[in-house]
Amino acid sequence: DTEVTQTPKHLVMGMTNKKSLKCEQHMGHRAMYWYKQKAKKPPELMFVYSYEKLSINESVPSRFSPECPNSSLLNLHLHALQPEDSALYLCASSQGSGLAGGGIETQYFGPGTRLLVL
Amino acid sequence: LAKTTQPISMDSYEGQEVNITCSHNNIATNDYITWYQQFPSQGPRFIIQGYKTKVTNEVASLFIPADRKSSTLSLPRVSLSDTAVYYCLVGDGRKLVFGAGTILRVKS
């Protein structure tokens, strides 16, 4: 099973709402990622979790709060978002133990959650 | 992380071989070159990774010259379903930094 699932597929929220995005993988991966992708732009890394600990935060505003409850789950809590936060939010996972001899671990991406902030 | 430069878009016809070149003049000694494919409204998908010379898998080949300042992704006999955005990434470890990507349009 090489699937990363994300829920919901679509989300519309107001600027005062609190919502959460969920990501799940059952590949035994120990690294999980959140990316943000605006229309016609490449994905931008937001957060990296390694062995359930936050290892990279790409200076993301505090209105985005990641959480990794266990090695299979990754959440992104949203609060007081702005319309410019509307985007496709992608979750990915990778093995997490590094590659013998170097290289970039293959990341497996989910289909994303398309978020619209009104 | 080394910056990558790719053509914005390319057009091809079904059955042709497509070569997409990526420039990465500032590639570091430990950096690898990785390519991802992305269809609309889907997450990117890994295609191939290499360090030097040539790497081939069931879907593509990656050619890397000795100076490693560029690389070429080769897609043999493309089909309509290969229409997608192709990203070249350079780095090591776990951090992926996507460049602008190349939009490949395959026509019948």
CSV table of N, CA, C and O in Angstrom, one decimal, chain A residues 24-102:
chain,number,residue,atom,x,y,z
A,24,GLU,N,-3.2,10.6,6.4
A,24,GLU,CA,-2.9,9.3,7.0
A,24,GLU,C,-2.1,8.4,6.0
A,24,GLU,O,-2.4,8.5,4.8
A,25,GLN,N,-1.2,7.7,6.5
A,25,GLN,CA,-0.4,6.7,5.7
A,25,GLN,C,-0.2,5.5,6.5
A,25,GLN,O,0.0,5.6,7.7
A,26,HIS,N,-0.1,4.3,5.8
A,26,HIS,CA,0.1,3.1,6.5
A,26,HIS,C,1.3,2.3,5.8
A,26,HIS,O,1.2,1.1,5.7
A,27,MET,N,2.3,3.1,5.4
A,27,MET,CA,3.5,2.5,4.8
A,27,MET,C,4.6,2.4,5.8
A,27,MET,O,5.7,2.0,5.4
A,28,GLY,N,4.4,2.7,7.0
A,28,GLY,CA,5.4,2.6,8.0
A,28,GLY,C,6.4,3.7,7.9
A,28,GLY,O,7.5,3.7,8.5
A,29,HIS,N,6.1,4.8,7.2
A,29,HIS,CA,7.0,5.9,7.1
A,29,HIS,C,7.1,6.7,8.3
A,29,HIS,O,6.1,6.9,9.1
A,30,ARG,N,8.3,7.3,8.6
A,30,ARG,CA,8.5,8.0,9.8
A,30,ARG,C,8.7,9.5,9.6
A,30,ARG,O,8.9,10.2,10.5
A,31,ALA,N,8.6,9.9,8.4
A,31,ALA,CA,8.7,11.4,8.0
A,31,ALA,C,7.4,11.8,7.3
A,31,ALA,O,6.9,11.1,6.4
A,32,MET,N,6.8,12.9,7.7
A,32,MET,CA,5.6,13.3,7.1
A,32,MET,C,5.7,14.9,6.9
A,32,MET,O,6.3,15.6,7.7
A,33,TYR,N,5.0,15.3,5.9
A,33,TYR,CA,5.2,16.7,5.4
A,33,TYR,C,3.9,17.4,5.1
A,33,TYR,O,2.9,16.7,4.6
A,34,TRP,N,3.8,18.7,5.2
A,34,TRP,CA,2.7,19.5,4.7
A,34,TRP,C,3.3,20.5,3.7
A,34,TRP,O,4.4,21.1,4.0
A,35,TYR,N,2.6,20.6,2.5
A,35,TYR,CA,3.0,21.5,1.5
A,35,TYR,C,1.7,22.4,1.2
A,35,TYR,O,0.6,21.9,1.3
A,36,LYS,N,2.0,23.6,0.7
A,36,LYS,CA,0.9,24.4,0.2
A,36,LYS,C,1.2,24.7,-1.3
A,36,LYS,O,2.3,25.0,-1.6
A,37,GLN,N,0.2,24.6,-2.1
A,37,GLN,CA,0.3,24.8,-3.5
A,37,GLN,C,-0.8,25.8,-4.0
A,37,GLN,O,-1.9,25.4,-4.0
A,38,LYS,N,-0.3,27.0,-4.4
A,38,LYS,CA,-1.3,27.9,-5.1
A,38,LYS,C,-1.4,27.5,-6.5
A,38,LYS,O,-0.6,26.8,-7.1
A,39,ALA,N,-2.5,28.0,-7.1
A,39,ALA,CA,-2.8,27.7,-8.5
A,39,ALA,C,-1.6,28.1,-9.4
A,39,ALA,O,-1.0,29.2,-9.4
A,40,LYS,N,-1.2,27.1,-10.3
A,40,LYS,CA,-0.2,27.3,-11.3
A,40,LYS,C,1.2,27.6,-10.7
A,40,LYS,O,2.1,28.2,-11.4
A,41,LYS,N,1.4,27.2,-9.4
A,41,LYS,CA,2.7,27.4,-8.8
A,41,LYS,C,3.2,26.0,-8.3
A,41,LYS,O,2.4,25.1,-8.1
A,42,PRO,N,4.5,25.9,-8.0
A,42,PRO,CA,4.9,24.6,-7.4
A,42,PRO,C,4.6,24.5,-6.0
A,42,PRO,O,4.3,25.5,-5.3
A,43,PRO,N,4.6,23.3,-5.5
A,43,PRO,CA,4.3,23.1,-4.0
A,43,PRO,C,5.4,23.8,-3.2
A,43,PRO,O,6.6,23.8,-3.6
A,44,GLU,N,5.0,24.3,-2.0
A,44,GLU,CA,6.0,25.0,-1.1
A,44,GLU,C,5.9,24.2,0.2
A,44,GLU,O,4.8,24.0,0.8
A,45,LEU,N,7.1,23.8,0.7
A,45,LEU,CA,7.1,23.1,2.0
A,45,LEU,C,6.7,24.0,3.1
A,45,LEU,O,7.1,25.2,3.2
A,46,MET,N,5.9,23.4,4.0
A,46,MET,CA,5.5,24.2,5.2
A,46,MET,C,6.1,23.5,6.5
A,46,MET,O,6.8,24.2,7.2
A,47,PHE,N,5.9,22.3,6.7
A,47,PHE,CA,6.3,21.6,7.9
A,47,PHE,C,6.9,20.2,7.5
A,47,PHE,O,6.4,19.6,6.6
A,48,VAL,N,7.8,19.7,8.3
A,48,VAL,CA,8.3,18.4,8.3
A,48,VAL,C,8.3,17.8,9.7
A,48,VAL,O,8.8,18.4,10.6
A,49,TYR,N,7.7,16.6,9.8
A,49,TYR,CA,7.8,15.8,11.0
A,49,TYR,C,8.7,14.6,10.8
A,49,TYR,O,8.5,13.9,9.8
A,50,SER,N,9.5,14.4,11.8
A,50,SER,CA,10.4,13.2,11.7
A,50,SER,C,10.3,12.5,13.0
A,50,SER,O,10.5,13.0,14.1
A,51,TYR,N,9.8,11.2,12.9
A,51,TYR,CA,9.6,10.4,14.1
A,51,TYR,C,8.7,11.2,15.1
A,51,TYR,O,9.0,11.3,16.3
A,52,GLU,N,7.6,11.7,14.6
A,52,GLU,CA,6.6,12.4,15.3
A,52,GLU,C,7.0,13.7,16.0
A,52,GLU,O,6.2,14.3,16.7
A,53,LYS,N,8.2,14.2,15.6
A,53,LYS,CA,8.6,15.5,16.2
A,53,LYS,C,8.8,16.4,15.0
A,53,LYS,O,9.3,16.1,13.9
A,54,LEU,N,8.4,17.7,15.3
A,54,LEU,CA,8.5,18.7,14.2
A,54,LEU,C,10.0,19.0,14.0
A,54,LEU,O,10.7,19.4,14.9
A,55,SER,N,10.5,18.8,12.8
A,55,SER,CA,11.9,19.0,12.5
A,55,SER,C,12.1,20.2,11.6
A,55,SER,O,13.2,20.8,11.6
A,56,ILE,N,11.1,20.6,10.8
A,56,ILE,CA,11.3,21.8,9.9
A,56,ILE,C,10.0,22.6,10.0
A,56,ILE,O,8.9,22.0,9.8
A,57,ASN,N,10.1,23.8,10.2
A,57,ASN,CA,9.0,24.8,10.1
A,57,ASN,C,9.5,25.9,9.2
A,57,ASN,O,10.4,26.7,9.6
A,58,GLU,N,8.9,26.0,8.0
A,58,GLU,CA,9.4,27.0,7.1
A,58,GLU,C,8.8,28.4,7.3
A,58,GLU,O,8.2,29.0,6.4
A,59,SER,N,8.9,28.8,8.5
A,59,SER,CA,8.4,30.2,8.9
A,59,SER,C,6.9,30.4,8.5
A,59,SER,O,6.5,31.4,7.9
A,60,VAL,N,6.2,29.4,8.8
A,60,VAL,CA,4.7,29.4,8.5
A,60,VAL,C,4.0,30.2,9.6
A,60,VAL,O,4.3,30.0,10.8
A,61,PRO,N,3.0,31.0,9.2
A,61,PRO,CA,2.3,31.8,10.2
A,61,PRO,C,1.6,30.9,11.3
A,61,PRO,O,1.2,29.8,10.9
A,62,SER,N,1.4,31.4,12.4
A,62,SER,CA,0.9,30.6,13.6
A,62,SER,C,-0.6,30.2,13.4
A,62,SER,O,-1.1,29.4,14.1
A,63,ARG,N,-1.2,30.8,12.4
A,63,ARG,CA,-2.6,30.4,12.2
A,63,ARG,C,-2.7,29.0,11.6
A,63,ARG,O,-3.7,28.4,11.5
A,64,PHE,N,-1.5,28.4,11.2
A,64,PHE,CA,-1.4,27.0,10.8
A,64,PHE,C,-0.7,26.3,11.9
A,64,PHE,O,0.5,26.6,12.2
A,65,SER,N,-1.3,25.3,12.4
A,65,SER,CA,-0.7,24.5,13.5
A,65,SER,C,-0.7,23.0,13.2
A,65,SER,O,-1.7,22.4,13.2
A,66,PRO,N,0.5,22.5,13.0
A,66,PRO,CA,0.6,21.1,12.7
A,66,PRO,C,0.6,20.2,13.9
A,66,PRO,O,0.9,20.7,15.0
A,67,GLU,N,0.2,19.0,13.7
A,67,GLU,CA,0.2,18.0,14.8
A,67,GLU,C,0.4,16.6,14.3
A,67,GLU,O,-0.2,16.3,13.3
A,68,CYS,N,1.2,15.9,15.0
A,68,CYS,CA,1.5,14.5,14.5
A,68,CYS,C,1.2,13.6,15.7
A,68,CYS,O,2.1,13.3,16.5
A,69,PRO,N,-0.1,13.1,15.8
A,69,PRO,CA,-0.4,12.3,17.0
A,69,PRO,C,0.3,10.9,17.1
A,69,PRO,O,0.5,10.4,18.2
A,70,ASN,N,0.5,10.4,15.9
A,70,ASN,CA,1.3,9.1,15.9
A,70,ASN,C,2.0,9.0,14.5
A,70,ASN,O,1.8,9.9,13.7
A,71,SER,N,2.7,7.9,14.3
A,71,SER,CA,3.5,7.8,13.1
A,71,SER,C,2.7,7.7,11.8
A,71,SER,O,3.2,7.9,10.7
A,72,SER,N,1.4,7.4,11.9
A,72,SER,CA,0.6,7.3,10.7
A,72,SER,C,-0.3,8.5,10.4
A,72,SER,O,-0.8,8.6,9.3
A,73,LEU,N,-0.4,9.4,11.4
A,73,LEU,CA,-1.4,10.5,11.2
A,73,LEU,C,-0.7,11.8,11.3
A,73,LEU,O,0.3,12.0,12.1
A,74,LEU,N,-1.2,12.8,10.5
A,74,LEU,CA,-0.7,14.1,10.5
A,74,LEU,C,-1.9,15.0,10.3
A,74,LEU,O,-2.7,14.8,9.4
A,75,ASN,N,-2.0,16.0,11.2
A,75,ASN,CA,-3.1,17.0,11.1
A,75,ASN,C,-2.5,18.4,10.9
A,75,ASN,O,-1.4,18.7,11.2
A,76,LEU,N,-3.4,19.2,10.3
A,76,LEU,CA,-3.0,20.6,10.1
A,76,LEU,C,-4.2,21.4,10.6
A,76,LEU,O,-5.3,21.4,10.0
A,77,HIS,N,-4.1,22.1,11.8
A,77,HIS,CA,-5.2,22.8,12.4
A,77,HIS,C,-5.1,24.2,11.8
A,77,HIS,O,-4.1,24.9,11.8
A,78,LEU,N,-6.3,24.7,11.4
A,78,LEU,CA,-6.4,26.0,10.8
A,78,LEU,C,-7.3,26.9,11.6
A,78,LEU,O,-8.4,26.5,12.1
A,79,HIS,N,-6.8,28.1,11.8
A,79,HIS,CA,-7.6,29.1,12.6
A,79,HIS,C,-7.3,30.5,12.2
A,79,HIS,O,-6.2,30.9,12.0
A,80,ALA,N,-8.4,31.3,12.0
A,80,ALA,CA,-8.3,32.7,11.6
A,80,ALA,C,-7.5,32.8,10.3
A,80,ALA,O,-6.6,33.7,10.2
A,81,LEU,N,-7.8,32.0,9.3
A,81,LEU,CA,-7.1,32.1,8.0
A,81,LEU,C,-7.6,33.3,7.2
A,81,LEU,O,-8.6,33.9,7.5
A,82,GLN,N,-6.8,33.7,6.3
A,82,GLN,CA,-7.0,34.8,5.4
A,82,GLN,C,-7.4,34.2,4.0
A,82,GLN,O,-7.0,33.1,3.6
A,83,PRO,N,-8.1,35.0,3.2
A,83,PRO,CA,-8.4,34.6,1.8
A,83,PRO,C,-7.2,34.1,1.0
A,83,PRO,O,-7.3,33.2,0.2
A,84,GLU,N,-6.0,34.8,1.3
A,84,GLU,CA,-4.8,34.4,0.5
A,84,GLU,C,-4.3,33.0,0.9
A,84,GLU,O,-3.3,32.5,0.3
A,85,ASP,N,-4.8,32.4,2.0
A,85,ASP,CA,-4.4,31.1,2.3
A,85,ASP,C,-5.2,30.0,1.5
A,85,ASP,O,-4.9,28.8,1.7
A,86,SER,N,-6.1,30.4,0.7
A,86,SER,CA,-6.8,29.5,-0.2
A,86,SER,C,-5.8,28.9,-1.1
A,86,SER,O,-5.0,29.5,-1.8
A,87,ALA,N,-5.8,27.5,-1.1
A,87,ALA,CA,-4.7,26.8,-1.9
A,87,ALA,C,-5.1,25.3,-1.8
A,87,ALA,O,-6.0,24.9,-1.1
A,88,LEU,N,-4.2,24.5,-2.5
A,88,LEU,CA,-4.3,23.1,-2.3
A,88,LEU,C,-3.2,22.7,-1.3
A,88,LEU,O,-2.1,23.1,-1.4
A,89,TYR,N,-3.7,22.0,-0.3
A,89,TYR,CA,-2.7,21.6,0.8
A,89,TYR,C,-2.4,20.1,0.6
A,89,TYR,O,-3.3,19.2,0.7
A,90,LEU,N,-1.2,19.8,0.4
A,90,LEU,CA,-0.7,18.5,0.1
A,90,LEU,C,0.1,17.9,1.3
A,90,LEU,O,0.9,18.6,2.0
A,91,CYS,N,-0.2,16.7,1.6
A,91,CYS,CA,0.5,15.9,2.6
A,91,CYS,C,1.4,14.9,1.9
A,91,CYS,O,1.0,14.4,0.8
A,92,ALA,N,2.5,14.6,2.5
A,92,ALA,CA,3.4,13.6,1.9
A,92,ALA,C,4.1,12.8,3.0
A,92,ALA,O,4.1,13.3,4.2
A,93,SER,N,4.6,11.7,2.7
A,93,SER,CA,5.4,10.9,3.7
A,93,SER,C,6.6,10.3,3.0
A,93,SER,O,6.6,10.1,1.7
A,94,SER,N,7.6,10.0,3.8
A,94,SER,CA,8.7,9.3,3.2
A,94,SER,C,9.3,8.4,4.3
A,94,SER,O,8.9,8.4,5.5
A,95,GLN,N,10.2,7.5,3.9
A,95,GLN,CA,10.7,6.5,4.8
A,95,GLN,C,11.2,7.0,6.1
A,95,GLN,O,10.9,6.5,7.2
A,96,GLY,N,12.0,8.1,6.1
A,96,GLY,CA,12.4,8.8,7.3
A,96,GLY,C,13.7,8.4,7.8
A,96,GLY,O,14.2,9.0,8.8
A,97,SER,N,14.3,7.3,7.3
A,97,SER,CA,15.5,6.8,7.9
A,97,SER,C,16.7,7.2,7.0
A,97,SER,O,17.8,6.9,7.3
A,98,GLY,N,16.5,8.0,6.0
A,98,GLY,CA,17.6,8.4,5.1
A,98,GLY,C,17.9,7.3,4.1
A,98,GLY,O,17.5,6.1,4.3
A,99,LEU,N,18.6,7.6,3.1
A,99,LEU,CA,19.0,6.7,2.1
A,99,LEU,C,20.5,6.3,2.2
A,99,LEU,O,21.3,7.2,2.4
A,100,ALA,N,20.8,5.1,2.2
A,100,ALA,CA,22.2,4.7,2.3
A,100,ALA,C,22.9,5.3,1.1
A,100,ALA,O,22.5,5.1,-0.1
A,101,GLY,N,24.0,6.0,1.3
A,101,GLY,CA,24.8,6.6,0.2
A,101,GLY,C,24.3,7.9,-0.2
A,101,GLY,O,24.9,8.6,-1.1
A,102,GLY,N,23.3,8.4,0.5
A,102,GLY,CA,22.8,9.8,0.2
A,102,GLY,C,21.6,9.8,-0.8
A,102,GLY,O,21.1,8.8,-1.2
